[in-house]
PDB file of C-alpha atoms in Angstrom:
ATOM      1  CA  MET J   1       0.000   0.000   0.000  1.00 43.00           C
ATOM      2  CA  SER J   2       1.526   3.320  -1.075  1.00 50.00           C
ATOM      3  CA  ALA J   3       1.703   6.450   1.043  1.00 62.00           C
ATOM      4  CA  ILE J   4       0.010   9.727   0.216  1.00 80.00           C
ATOM      5  CA  LYS J   5       1.575  11.994  -2.400  1.00 88.00           C
ATOM      6  CA  LEU J   6       2.771  15.158  -0.696  1.00 91.00           C
ATOM      7  CA  ARG J   7       4.407  18.421  -1.745  1.00 91.00           C
ATOM      8  CA  VAL J   8       8.031  18.119  -2.810  1.00 92.00           C
ATOM      9  CA  ASP J   9       9.073  21.470  -1.282  1.00 93.00           C
ATOM     10  CA  TYR J  10       8.743  19.977   2.227  1.00 94.00           C
ATOM     11  CA  ASP J  11      10.323  16.956   3.881  1.00 94.00           C
ATOM     12  CA  ALA J  12      10.015  15.207   7.254  1.00 93.00           C
ATOM     13  CA  ALA J  13      12.591  17.411   9.015  1.00 95.00           C
ATOM     14  CA  ARG J  14      11.108  20.685   7.753  1.00 96.00           C
ATOM     15  CA  THR J  15       7.587  19.539   8.640  1.00 95.00           C
ATOM     16  CA  ARG J  16       8.700  18.638  12.180  1.00 95.00           C
ATOM     17  CA  ARG J  17      10.373  22.060  12.565  1.00 96.00           C
ATOM     18  CA  LEU J  18       7.116  23.701  11.526  1.00 95.00           C
ATOM     19  CA  ALA J  19       5.271  21.560  14.065  1.00 95.00           C
ATOM     20  CA  ALA J  20       7.683  22.652  16.811  1.00 95.00           C
ATOM     21  CA  ARG J  21       6.943  26.338  16.108  1.00 95.00           C
ATOM     22  CA  ALA J  22       3.192  26.016  15.489  1.00 94.00           C
ATOM     23  CA  LYS J  23       0.780  27.457  18.073  1.00 93.00           C
ATOM     24  CA  ASP J  24      -2.346  25.492  17.111  1.00 94.00           C
ATOM     25  CA  PRO J  25      -2.308  21.981  18.647  1.00 94.00           C
ATOM     26  CA  ASP J  26      -4.443  20.514  15.871  1.00 94.00           C
ATOM     27  CA  GLN J  27      -2.048  21.876  13.260  1.00 95.00           C
ATOM     28  CA  VAL J  28       0.884  20.335  15.186  1.00 95.00           C
ATOM     29  CA  ARG J  29      -0.815  16.939  15.220  1.00 96.00           C
ATOM     30  CA  ARG J  30      -1.514  17.099  11.490  1.00 96.00           C
ATOM     31  CA  LEU J  31       2.025  18.245  10.670  1.00 96.00           C
ATOM     32  CA  LEU J  32       3.480  15.346  12.668  1.00 95.00           C
ATOM     33  CA  ALA J  33       1.234  12.894  10.836  1.00 95.00           C
ATOM     34  CA  LEU J  34       2.430  14.292   7.513  1.00 95.00           C
ATOM     35  CA  ALA J  35       6.051  14.084   8.736  1.00 95.00           C
ATOM     36  CA  ALA J  36       5.449  10.377   9.357  1.00 94.00           C
ATOM     37  CA  VAL J  37       4.192  10.049   5.768  1.00 94.00           C
ATOM     38  CA  TYR J  38       7.319  11.861   4.523  1.00 94.00           C
ATOM     39  CA  GLU J  39       9.401   9.301   6.461  1.00 93.00           C
ATOM     40  CA  GLY J  40       7.760   6.515   4.470  1.00 91.00           C
ATOM     41  CA  ARG J  41       5.145   5.224   6.884  1.00 92.00           C
ATOM     42  CA  SER J  42       1.841   4.013   5.498  1.00 91.00           C
ATOM     43  CA  ARG J  43      -1.271   6.141   5.611  1.00 90.00           C
ATOM     44  CA  ALA J  44      -2.779   3.856   8.271  1.00 92.00           C
ATOM     45  CA  GLU J  45       0.293   4.113  10.532  1.00 93.00           C
ATOM     46  CA  ALA J  46       0.572   7.882  10.170  1.00 93.00           C
ATOM     47  CA  ALA J  47      -3.138   8.317  10.837  1.00 93.00           C
ATOM     48  CA  GLU J  48      -2.966   6.105  13.920  1.00 94.00           C
ATOM     49  CA  LEU J  49      -0.018   8.126  15.269  1.00 91.00           C
ATOM     50  CA  ALA J  50      -2.062  11.313  14.973  1.00 91.00           C
ATOM     51  CA  GLY J  51      -5.262   9.778  16.314  1.00 92.00           C
ATOM     52  CA  MET J  52      -7.288  10.163  13.137  1.00 93.00           C
ATOM     53  CA  ASP J  53      -8.803   8.061  10.398  1.00 94.00           C
ATOM     54  CA  ARG J  54      -6.961   7.298   7.136  1.00 93.00           C
ATOM     55  CA  GLN J  55      -9.527   9.245   5.121  1.00 95.00           C
ATOM     56  CA  THR J  56      -9.180  12.243   7.439  1.00 94.00           C
ATOM     57  CA  LEU J  57      -5.403  12.174   6.993  1.00 94.00           C
ATOM     58  CA  ARG J  58      -5.913  12.079   3.224  1.00 94.00           C
ATOM     59  CA  ASP J  59      -8.222  15.128   3.392  1.00 95.00           C
ATOM     60  CA  TRP J  60      -5.655  17.076   5.450  1.00 94.00           C
ATOM     61  CA  ALA J  61      -2.900  16.035   3.047  1.00 94.00           C
ATOM     62  CA  LEU J  62      -4.908  17.449   0.151  1.00 95.00           C
ATOM     63  CA  ARG J  63      -5.331  20.745   2.012  1.00 95.00           C
ATOM     64  CA  PHE J  64      -1.615  20.739   2.858  1.00 95.00           C
ATOM     65  CA  ASN J  65      -0.738  20.200  -0.799  1.00 95.00           C
ATOM     66  CA  ALA J  66      -3.044  23.023  -1.876  1.00 94.00           C
ATOM     67  CA  LEU J  67      -2.466  25.606   0.887  1.00 94.00           C
ATOM     68  CA  GLY J  68       0.710  24.590   2.701  1.00 93.00           C
ATOM     69  CA  PRO J  69       1.012  24.468   6.515  1.00 94.00           C
ATOM     70  CA  GLU J  70      -1.589  27.242   6.943  1.00 93.00           C
ATOM     71  CA  GLY J  71      -4.137  24.904   5.358  1.00 93.00           C
ATOM     72  CA  LEU J  72      -3.874  22.600   8.379  1.00 94.00           C
ATOM     73  CA  ILE J  73      -5.460  25.153  10.708  1.00 94.00           C
ATOM     74  CA  ASN J  74      -9.189  24.827  11.282  1.00 92.00           C
ATOM     75  CA  ARG J  75     -11.094  27.617   9.596  1.00 88.00           C
ATOM     76  CA  PRO J  76     -14.096  29.016  11.434  1.00 87.00           C
ATOM     77  CA  PRO J  77     -17.378  28.096   9.765  1.00 87.00           C
ATOM     78  CA  PRO J  78     -18.985  30.868   7.747  1.00 87.00           C
ATOM     79  CA  GLY J  79     -22.190  30.861   9.799  1.00 85.00           C
ATOM     80  CA  ALA J  80     -25.653  31.637   8.613  1.00 84.00           C
ATOM     81  CA  ARG J  81     -26.187  34.059   5.761  1.00 88.00           C
ATOM     82  CA  ARG J  82     -27.539  37.432   6.858  1.00 90.00           C
ATOM     83  CA  CYS J  83     -31.226  37.904   6.193  1.00 91.00           C
ATOM     84  CA  LEU J  84     -30.979  41.627   5.347  1.00 93.00           C
ATOM     85  CA  SER J  85     -28.543  43.431   3.080  1.00 93.00           C
ATOM     86  CA  PRO J  86     -26.411  46.245   4.561  1.00 93.00           C
ATOM     87  CA  GLN J  87     -28.700  48.833   2.944  1.00 95.00           C
ATOM     88  CA  GLN J  88     -31.771  47.168   4.454  1.00 94.00           C
ATOM     89  CA  GLU J  89     -30.063  47.065   7.859  1.00 94.00           C
ATOM     90  CA  GLN J  90     -29.363  50.809   7.616  1.00 94.00           C
ATOM     91  CA  ALA J  91     -33.003  51.436   6.687  1.00 94.00           C
ATOM     92  CA  LEU J  92     -34.106  49.338   9.663  1.00 93.00           C
ATOM     93  CA  GLY J  93     -31.794  51.329  11.959  1.00 93.00           C
ATOM     94  CA  ALA J  94     -33.329  54.576  10.683  1.00 93.00           C
ATOM     95  CA  LEU J  95     -36.803  53.132  11.239  1.00 92.00           C
ATOM     96  CA  VAL J  96     -35.957  52.197  14.838  1.00 91.00           C
ATOM     97  CA  GLU J  97     -34.472  55.649  15.476  1.00 90.00           C
ATOM     98  CA  ALA J  98     -37.568  57.369  14.077  1.00 89.00           C
ATOM     99  CA  GLY J  99     -39.851  55.350  16.353  1.00 85.00           C
ATOM    100  CA  PRO J 100     -43.082  53.473  15.768  1.00 85.00           C
ATOM    101  CA  GLU J 101     -45.208  56.585  15.249  1.00 83.00           C
ATOM    102  CA  ALA J 102     -43.123  57.557  12.206  1.00 81.00           C
ATOM    103  CA  ASP J 103     -44.074  54.178  10.731  1.00 79.00           C
ATOM    104  CA  GLY J 104     -47.770  54.893  11.249  1.00 81.00           C
ATOM    105  CA  ARG J 105     -48.237  52.841  14.403  1.00 78.00           C
ATOM    106  CA  LYS J 106     -50.225  55.221  16.616  1.00 78.00           C
ATOM    107  CA  GLY J 107     -50.402  54.744  20.375  1.00 74.00           C
ATOM    108  CA  VAL J 108     -47.285  52.579  20.573  1.00 74.00           C
ATOM    109  CA  ALA J 109     -44.686  53.815  23.070  1.00 74.00           C
ATOM    110  CA  GLY J 110     -41.687  51.915  21.660  1.00 81.00           C
ATOM    111  CA  TRP J 111     -40.694  49.177  19.286  1.00 86.00           C
ATOM    112  CA  ARG J 112     -41.136  45.571  20.286  1.00 88.00           C
ATOM    113  CA  CYS J 113     -39.422  42.754  18.436  1.00 90.00           C
ATOM    114  CA  CYS J 114     -42.749  41.406  17.198  1.00 89.00           C
ATOM    115  CA  ASP J 115     -43.618  44.863  15.789  1.00 89.00           C
ATOM    116  CA  LEU J 116     -40.271  45.098  14.032  1.00 92.00           C
ATOM    117  CA  GLN J 117     -40.708  41.555  12.753  1.00 94.00           C
ATOM    118  CA  THR J 118     -43.921  42.675  11.049  1.00 91.00           C
ATOM    119  CA  ALA J 119     -42.302  45.862   9.744  1.00 91.00           C
ATOM    120  CA  ILE J 120     -39.394  43.890   8.253  1.00 94.00           C
ATOM    121  CA  ALA J 121     -41.816  41.538   6.515  1.00 94.00           C
ATOM    122  CA  GLU J 122     -43.847  44.464   5.149  1.00 92.00           C
ATOM    123  CA  ARG J 123     -40.902  46.610   4.017  1.00 92.00           C
ATOM    124  CA  PHE J 124     -38.371  44.051   2.835  1.00 94.00           C
ATOM    125  CA  GLY J 125     -40.424  40.905   2.221  1.00 94.00           C
ATOM    126  CA  VAL J 126     -38.212  38.912   4.589  1.00 93.00           C
ATOM    127  CA  ARG J 127     -39.624  36.749   7.357  1.00 95.00           C
ATOM    128  CA  VAL J 128     -37.409  36.521  10.425  1.00 94.00           C
ATOM    129  CA  HIS J 129     -37.868  35.110  13.903  1.00 94.00           C
ATOM    130  CA  GLU J 130     -38.341  37.486  16.852  1.00 93.00           C
ATOM    131  CA  ARG J 131     -35.040  36.346  18.334  1.00 94.00           C
ATOM    132  CA  THR J 132     -33.317  37.198  15.051  1.00 93.00           C
ATOM    133  CA  VAL J 133     -34.768  40.716  15.266  1.00 93.00           C
ATOM    134  CA  GLY J 134     -33.211  41.084  18.726  1.00 92.00           C
ATOM    135  CA  LYS J 135     -29.816  39.893  17.445  1.00 92.00           C
ATOM    136  CA  LEU J 136     -30.085  42.250  14.483  1.00 93.00           C
ATOM    137  CA  LEU J 137     -30.841  45.207  16.762  1.00 93.00           C
ATOM    138  CA  LYS J 138     -27.890  44.331  18.982  1.00 93.00           C
ATOM    139  CA  ARG J 139     -25.595  44.166  15.952  1.00 92.00           C
ATOM    140  CA  LEU J 140     -26.874  47.606  14.877  1.00 93.00           C
ATOM    141  CA  GLY J 141     -25.928  48.998  18.300  1.00 92.00           C
ATOM    142  CA  PHE J 142     -29.370  49.260  19.884  1.00 90.00           C
ATOM    143  CA  SER J 143     -30.097  48.254  23.468  1.00 84.00           C
ATOM    144  CA  HIS J 144     -33.169  46.521  24.829  1.00 76.00           C
ATOM    145  CA  ILE J 145     -33.238  48.960  27.741  1.00 74.00           C
ATOM    146  CA  THR J 146     -35.835  51.663  27.238  1.00 67.00           C
ATOM    147  CA  ALA J 147     -36.725  54.875  28.993  1.00 69.00           C
ATOM    148  CA  ARG J 148     -39.423  54.747  31.608  1.00 73.00           C
ATOM    149  CA  PRO J 149     -42.786  55.409  29.947  1.00 72.00           C
ATOM    150  CA  GLN J 150     -44.363  58.770  30.621  1.00 74.00           C
ATOM    151  CA  HIS J 151     -48.043  59.555  30.306  1.00 77.00           C
ATOM    152  CA  TYR J 152     -48.719  62.238  27.714  1.00 73.00           C
ATOM    153  CA  ARG J 153     -50.841  64.299  30.156  1.00 82.00           C
ATOM    154  CA  GLN J 154     -48.286  64.110  32.939  1.00 84.00           C
ATOM    155  CA  ASP J 155     -47.499  67.478  34.578  1.00 86.00           C
ATOM    156  CA  VAL J 156     -43.759  67.645  35.206  1.00 85.00           C
ATOM    157  CA  GLN J 157     -43.951  70.839  37.282  1.00 88.00           C
ATOM    158  CA  ALA J 158     -46.560  69.277  39.605  1.00 86.00           C
ATOM    159  CA  GLN J 159     -44.191  66.374  40.216  1.00 83.00           C
ATOM    160  CA  VAL J 160     -41.303  68.695  41.077  1.00 84.00           C
ATOM    161  CA  ASP J 161     -43.515  70.660  43.487  1.00 83.00           C
ATOM    162  CA  PHE J 162     -44.719  67.434  45.100  1.00 81.00           C
ATOM    163  CA  LYS J 163     -41.151  66.183  45.593  1.00 79.00           C
ATOM    164  CA  LYS J 164     -40.090  69.455  47.192  1.00 75.00           C
ATOM    165  CA  ALA J 165     -43.041  69.413  49.623  1.00 71.00           C
ATOM    166  CA  SER J 166     -42.598  65.709  50.430  1.00 65.00           C
ATOM    167  CA  GLN J 167     -38.915  65.986  51.322  1.00 64.00           C
ATOM    168  CA  GLY J 168     -39.577  68.597  54.018  1.00 61.00           C
ATOM    169  CA  ARG J 169     -42.315  66.513  55.590  1.00 59.00           C
ATOM    170  CA  TRP J 170     -40.179  63.380  55.477  1.00 62.00           C
ATOM    171  CA  ARG J 171     -37.251  65.089  57.235  1.00 63.00           C
ATOM    172  CA  ALA J 172     -39.560  66.510  59.902  1.00 60.00           C
ATOM    173  CA  PHE J 173     -41.094  63.064  60.446  1.00 60.00           C
ATOM    174  CA  SER J 174     -37.715  61.251  60.656  1.00 59.00           C
ATOM    175  CA  LEU J 175     -36.252  63.737  63.194  1.00 59.00           C
ATOM    176  CA  ALA J 176     -39.200  63.457  65.583  1.00 54.00           C
TER     177      ALA J 176
END
C-alpha cells in the first residue's frame, strides 16, 4: 500500500520544525502525521499516530498540498447568511431611530421585536424570527433597555412641586 503523495518542497525534518513552532495543537498533530508520511510510513500508521482516520489524513494532506502548513489550521465556519442586506439594515436602523409613530403605528410607546418583525416583513419581504430581530438590533448597536414610559398628560412641574413638599415633611417626620 503506497503512502500519500505530498508536496516536494517539504520533507520530514522541515515539517517537524514547523510543528515545533506552530501554536495550534491541531495543526501540530496534522504536521506530525504528515512528517510520518514523509518518512515513508503508510497512511494507516501515520493516521494512527495522529489519532485520526486514514480518510481524514488524506483530506488534510490534500489541504496541505493546496495551501501549505496554513491549510492545516481549522477555519471558522462561515455561519448563517444574513437575512438583510447592509442597505436594508441601515433602513431598519433609521426606522428604529424614528420610532413606531413615524411608521404609522399610533399609540405605541416603543418598538417591540414582534412589531419590528412585522415591519421587516412588510418593508423588505423577509420573514425573520423574533429572536433574530433582537440579534439584528444588537448588531446595529441598539439596546433593549428603554426609557421609563411617561403619560402624555403628565405634569412635570406638579411632580417637582410634590417632591419638594414631600422631602420637608419626610425630614420633619424622621427627626421626631
